[in-house]
Amino acid sequence: MDKGVTKAAEGLEGHKWNVVGQTYVPKLLSHDAFVWHATLPADTFVPPHIHPTQDEWIVVLEGALDIEFLGDLHTAGPGDTVRMPKGVAHGIFNRSGAEAKCVFGVAPARKLFDLFIQLDGVTDPGELVRLSALHEVDFLPPPDAA
C-alpha cells in the first residue's frame, strides 16, 4: 500500500465503477486488503455469492441494508458492521426505499480490484457471473434454477 490520503471525493488512480447499478469508489488497496466506498440506490442488490478466498465486511454509514445468509436475514443500519466470512454465501439488498452508503472491505485483496475494473458497466447477468468466477467470486444460481 502506498502512503497518503485518498480524498473523500476521489478513488485510487481516479477509479470509480458502476457495478450492478451501484457506485464503487476504491479507497485502499494492498496485498492484504481492499477497501471501497459504495453507494447503493434503493432497490439495488448484489445476488447471493461466495468469496472462497476472502473475508468481507461492510460498515454502514447511511441508510439500511438487508444481508441474507441463505435464509438467515439481518438488517444493518448506520454504524453497524456486517461480517461475511470467506466461504459463506451472502446477498446484499437495499430494500429500505432510500439510498445507502457504506464502506466495504475484503482481506486479502486477491483479485477483487481487477474484477471491479472488468465489471464496470456490465449489465448482462451471464457475463457478470462469468467474469466474477474468473476472479474468485462465485454467484449462486437463482432459487428457481437450483
mmCIF file of C-alpha atoms in Angstrom:
data_model
loop_
_atom_site.group_PDB
_atom_site.id
_atom_site.type_symbol
_atom_site.label_atom_id
_atom_site.label_comp_id
_atom_site.label_asym_id
_atom_site.label_seq_id
_atom_site.Cartn_x
_atom_site.Cartn_y
_atom_site.Cartn_z
ATOM 1 C CA MET A 1 0.000 0.000 0.000
ATOM 2 C CA ASP A 2 1.224 3.477 -0.797
ATOM 3 C CA LYS A 3 1.258 6.074 1.968
ATOM 4 C CA GLY A 4 -1.005 9.091 1.687
ATOM 5 C CA VAL A 5 -4.631 10.180 1.807
ATOM 6 C CA THR A 6 -7.411 9.184 -0.545
ATOM 7 C CA LYS A 7 -9.690 12.224 -0.608
ATOM 8 C CA ALA A 8 -13.398 11.750 0.103
ATOM 9 C CA ALA A 9 -14.478 12.601 -3.454
ATOM 10 C CA GLU A 10 -11.727 10.574 -5.154
ATOM 11 C CA GLY A 11 -10.890 6.967 -5.884
ATOM 12 C CA LEU A 12 -7.476 5.356 -6.184
ATOM 13 C CA GLU A 13 -5.927 6.210 -9.553
ATOM 14 C CA GLY A 14 -9.143 8.086 -10.407
ATOM 15 C CA HIS A 15 -11.210 4.870 -10.470
ATOM 16 C CA LYS A 16 -14.981 4.889 -9.955
ATOM 17 C CA TRP A 17 -17.092 1.952 -11.090
ATOM 18 C CA ASN A 18 -20.754 1.192 -11.803
ATOM 19 C CA VAL A 19 -21.205 -2.386 -10.585
ATOM 20 C CA VAL A 20 -24.748 -3.825 -10.727
ATOM 21 C CA GLY A 21 -26.205 -0.298 -10.574
ATOM 22 C CA GLN A 22 -24.146 0.677 -7.547
ATOM 23 C CA THR A 23 -21.235 3.114 -7.421
ATOM 24 C CA TYR A 24 -17.971 1.752 -6.031
ATOM 25 C CA VAL A 25 -15.023 4.063 -5.326
ATOM 26 C CA PRO A 26 -11.763 2.328 -4.293
ATOM 27 C CA LYS A 27 -10.065 3.862 -1.259
ATOM 28 C CA LEU A 28 -7.286 1.461 -0.236
ATOM 29 C CA LEU A 29 -5.502 -1.413 -1.952
ATOM 30 C CA SER A 30 -2.699 -3.636 -0.738
ATOM 31 C CA HIS A 31 -1.923 -7.321 -0.967
ATOM 32 C CA ASP A 32 -3.618 -7.781 2.395
ATOM 33 C CA ALA A 33 -6.800 -5.711 1.968
ATOM 34 C CA PHE A 34 -9.031 -3.826 -0.458
ATOM 35 C CA VAL A 35 -11.465 -1.142 0.778
ATOM 36 C CA TRP A 36 -14.058 0.788 -1.235
ATOM 37 C CA HIS A 37 -16.869 3.269 -0.623
ATOM 38 C CA ALA A 38 -20.208 2.161 -2.063
ATOM 39 C CA THR A 39 -23.420 3.996 -2.839
ATOM 40 C CA LEU A 40 -26.361 1.604 -3.199
ATOM 41 C CA PRO A 41 -29.504 3.183 -4.664
ATOM 42 C CA ALA A 42 -32.862 1.995 -3.328
ATOM 43 C CA ASP A 43 -33.932 -1.394 -4.707
ATOM 44 C CA THR A 44 -30.451 -2.448 -5.839
ATOM 45 C CA PHE A 45 -28.750 -5.612 -4.676
ATOM 46 C CA VAL A 46 -25.815 -7.980 -5.031
ATOM 47 C CA PRO A 47 -27.199 -11.504 -5.557
ATOM 48 C CA PRO A 48 -26.095 -14.322 -3.252
ATOM 49 C CA HIS A 49 -22.459 -15.219 -3.832
ATOM 50 C CA ILE A 50 -19.411 -16.694 -2.133
ATOM 51 C CA HIS A 51 -15.865 -15.387 -1.733
ATOM 52 C CA PRO A 52 -13.933 -18.654 -1.284
ATOM 53 C CA THR A 53 -10.630 -16.881 -0.549
ATOM 54 C CA GLN A 54 -11.642 -13.645 1.225
ATOM 55 C CA ASP A 55 -13.354 -12.386 4.337
ATOM 56 C CA GLU A 56 -15.643 -9.431 3.555
ATOM 57 C CA TRP A 57 -17.188 -6.736 5.733
ATOM 58 C CA ILE A 58 -19.421 -3.690 5.400
ATOM 59 C CA VAL A 59 -19.648 -0.646 7.662
ATOM 60 C CA VAL A 60 -22.968 1.094 7.011
ATOM 61 C CA LEU A 61 -22.687 4.885 7.017
ATOM 62 C CA GLU A 62 -26.189 5.913 5.863
ATOM 63 C CA GLY A 63 -29.397 4.033 5.143
ATOM 64 C CA ALA A 64 -30.004 0.348 5.749
ATOM 65 C CA LEU A 65 -29.071 -2.941 4.107
ATOM 66 C CA ASP A 66 -30.524 -6.417 4.366
ATOM 67 C CA ILE A 67 -27.923 -9.172 4.395
ATOM 68 C CA GLU A 68 -29.073 -12.699 3.636
ATOM 69 C CA PHE A 69 -27.012 -15.722 4.609
ATOM 70 C CA LEU A 70 -29.026 -18.457 2.825
ATOM 71 C CA GLY A 71 -32.305 -17.734 4.613
ATOM 72 C CA ASP A 72 -30.781 -16.081 7.681
ATOM 73 C CA LEU A 73 -31.763 -12.396 7.335
ATOM 74 C CA HIS A 74 -30.054 -9.490 9.119
ATOM 75 C CA THR A 75 -30.646 -5.730 8.765
ATOM 76 C CA ALA A 76 -27.755 -3.309 9.247
ATOM 77 C CA GLY A 77 -28.079 0.445 9.771
ATOM 78 C CA PRO A 78 -25.733 3.394 10.336
ATOM 79 C CA GLY A 79 -22.734 2.440 12.437
ATOM 80 C CA ASP A 80 -23.347 -1.310 12.103
ATOM 81 C CA THR A 81 -20.660 -3.660 10.794
ATOM 82 C CA VAL A 82 -21.631 -6.688 8.722
ATOM 83 C CA ARG A 83 -19.225 -9.659 8.844
ATOM 84 C CA MET A 84 -19.200 -12.105 5.916
ATOM 85 C CA PRO A 85 -16.588 -14.850 6.384
ATOM 86 C CA LYS A 86 -14.932 -16.470 3.390
ATOM 87 C CA GLY A 87 -16.805 -19.468 2.084
ATOM 88 C CA VAL A 88 -20.177 -18.267 3.455
ATOM 89 C CA ALA A 89 -22.854 -17.412 0.867
ATOM 90 C CA HIS A 90 -24.345 -13.939 1.263
ATOM 91 C CA GLY A 91 -26.520 -11.485 -0.652
ATOM 92 C CA ILE A 92 -26.736 -7.746 -0.054
ATOM 93 C CA PHE A 93 -30.052 -5.936 -0.626
ATOM 94 C CA ASN A 94 -31.137 -2.313 -0.274
ATOM 95 C CA ARG A 95 -34.860 -2.698 0.385
ATOM 96 C CA SER A 96 -35.070 0.451 2.520
ATOM 97 C CA GLY A 97 -36.601 2.720 -0.113
ATOM 98 C CA ALA A 98 -33.663 5.138 0.260
ATOM 99 C CA GLU A 99 -30.050 5.325 -0.850
ATOM 100 C CA ALA A 100 -27.494 3.569 1.362
ATOM 101 C CA LYS A 101 -23.832 4.494 1.731
ATOM 102 C CA CYS A 102 -21.229 2.237 3.233
ATOM 103 C CA VAL A 103 -17.611 1.154 3.266
ATOM 104 C CA PHE A 104 -16.828 -2.377 2.101
ATOM 105 C CA GLY A 105 -13.618 -4.283 2.585
ATOM 106 C CA VAL A 106 -12.093 -7.659 1.837
ATOM 107 C CA ALA A 107 -8.999 -9.399 3.148
ATOM 108 C CA PRO A 108 -6.833 -10.437 1.470
ATOM 109 C CA ALA A 109 -7.321 -8.285 -1.634
ATOM 110 C CA ARG A 110 -6.863 -11.170 -4.103
ATOM 111 C CA LYS A 111 -8.495 -10.342 -7.493
ATOM 112 C CA LEU A 112 -11.442 -8.158 -6.462
ATOM 113 C CA PHE A 113 -9.983 -4.786 -7.545
ATOM 114 C CA ASP A 114 -9.338 -6.232 -11.017
ATOM 115 C CA LEU A 115 -12.835 -7.728 -11.072
ATOM 116 C CA PHE A 116 -14.443 -4.336 -10.464
ATOM 117 C CA ILE A 117 -12.443 -2.887 -13.370
ATOM 118 C CA GLN A 118 -13.869 -5.678 -15.566
ATOM 119 C CA LEU A 119 -17.441 -5.318 -14.247
ATOM 120 C CA ASP A 120 -17.707 -1.539 -14.680
ATOM 121 C CA GLY A 121 -20.902 -1.022 -16.665
ATOM 122 C CA VAL A 122 -21.569 -4.727 -17.354
ATOM 123 C CA THR A 123 -25.329 -5.332 -17.466
ATOM 124 C CA ASP A 124 -25.535 -8.893 -18.811
ATOM 125 C CA PRO A 125 -26.039 -11.281 -15.844
ATOM 126 C CA GLY A 126 -24.284 -14.159 -17.598
ATOM 127 C CA GLU A 127 -21.203 -12.064 -18.289
ATOM 128 C CA LEU A 128 -21.201 -10.772 -14.714
ATOM 129 C CA VAL A 129 -21.254 -14.347 -13.396
ATOM 130 C CA ARG A 130 -18.544 -15.474 -15.864
ATOM 131 C CA LEU A 131 -16.163 -12.621 -15.068
ATOM 132 C CA SER A 132 -16.751 -12.991 -11.331
ATOM 133 C CA ALA A 133 -15.903 -16.691 -11.383
ATOM 134 C CA LEU A 134 -12.582 -15.857 -13.069
ATOM 135 C CA HIS A 135 -11.823 -13.506 -10.156
ATOM 136 C CA GLU A 136 -12.739 -15.819 -7.239
ATOM 137 C CA VAL A 137 -16.351 -14.704 -6.680
ATOM 138 C CA ASP A 138 -18.927 -17.440 -7.210
ATOM 139 C CA PHE A 139 -22.576 -16.435 -7.712
ATOM 140 C CA LEU A 140 -25.242 -18.923 -6.674
ATOM 141 C CA PRO A 141 -27.919 -19.952 -9.185
ATOM 142 C CA PRO A 142 -31.316 -18.243 -8.815
ATOM 143 C CA PRO A 143 -33.618 -20.148 -6.423
ATOM 144 C CA ASP A 144 -35.849 -21.386 -9.260
ATOM 145 C CA ALA A 145 -32.795 -22.734 -11.118
ATOM 146 C CA ALA A 146 -31.382 -24.646 -8.133
#
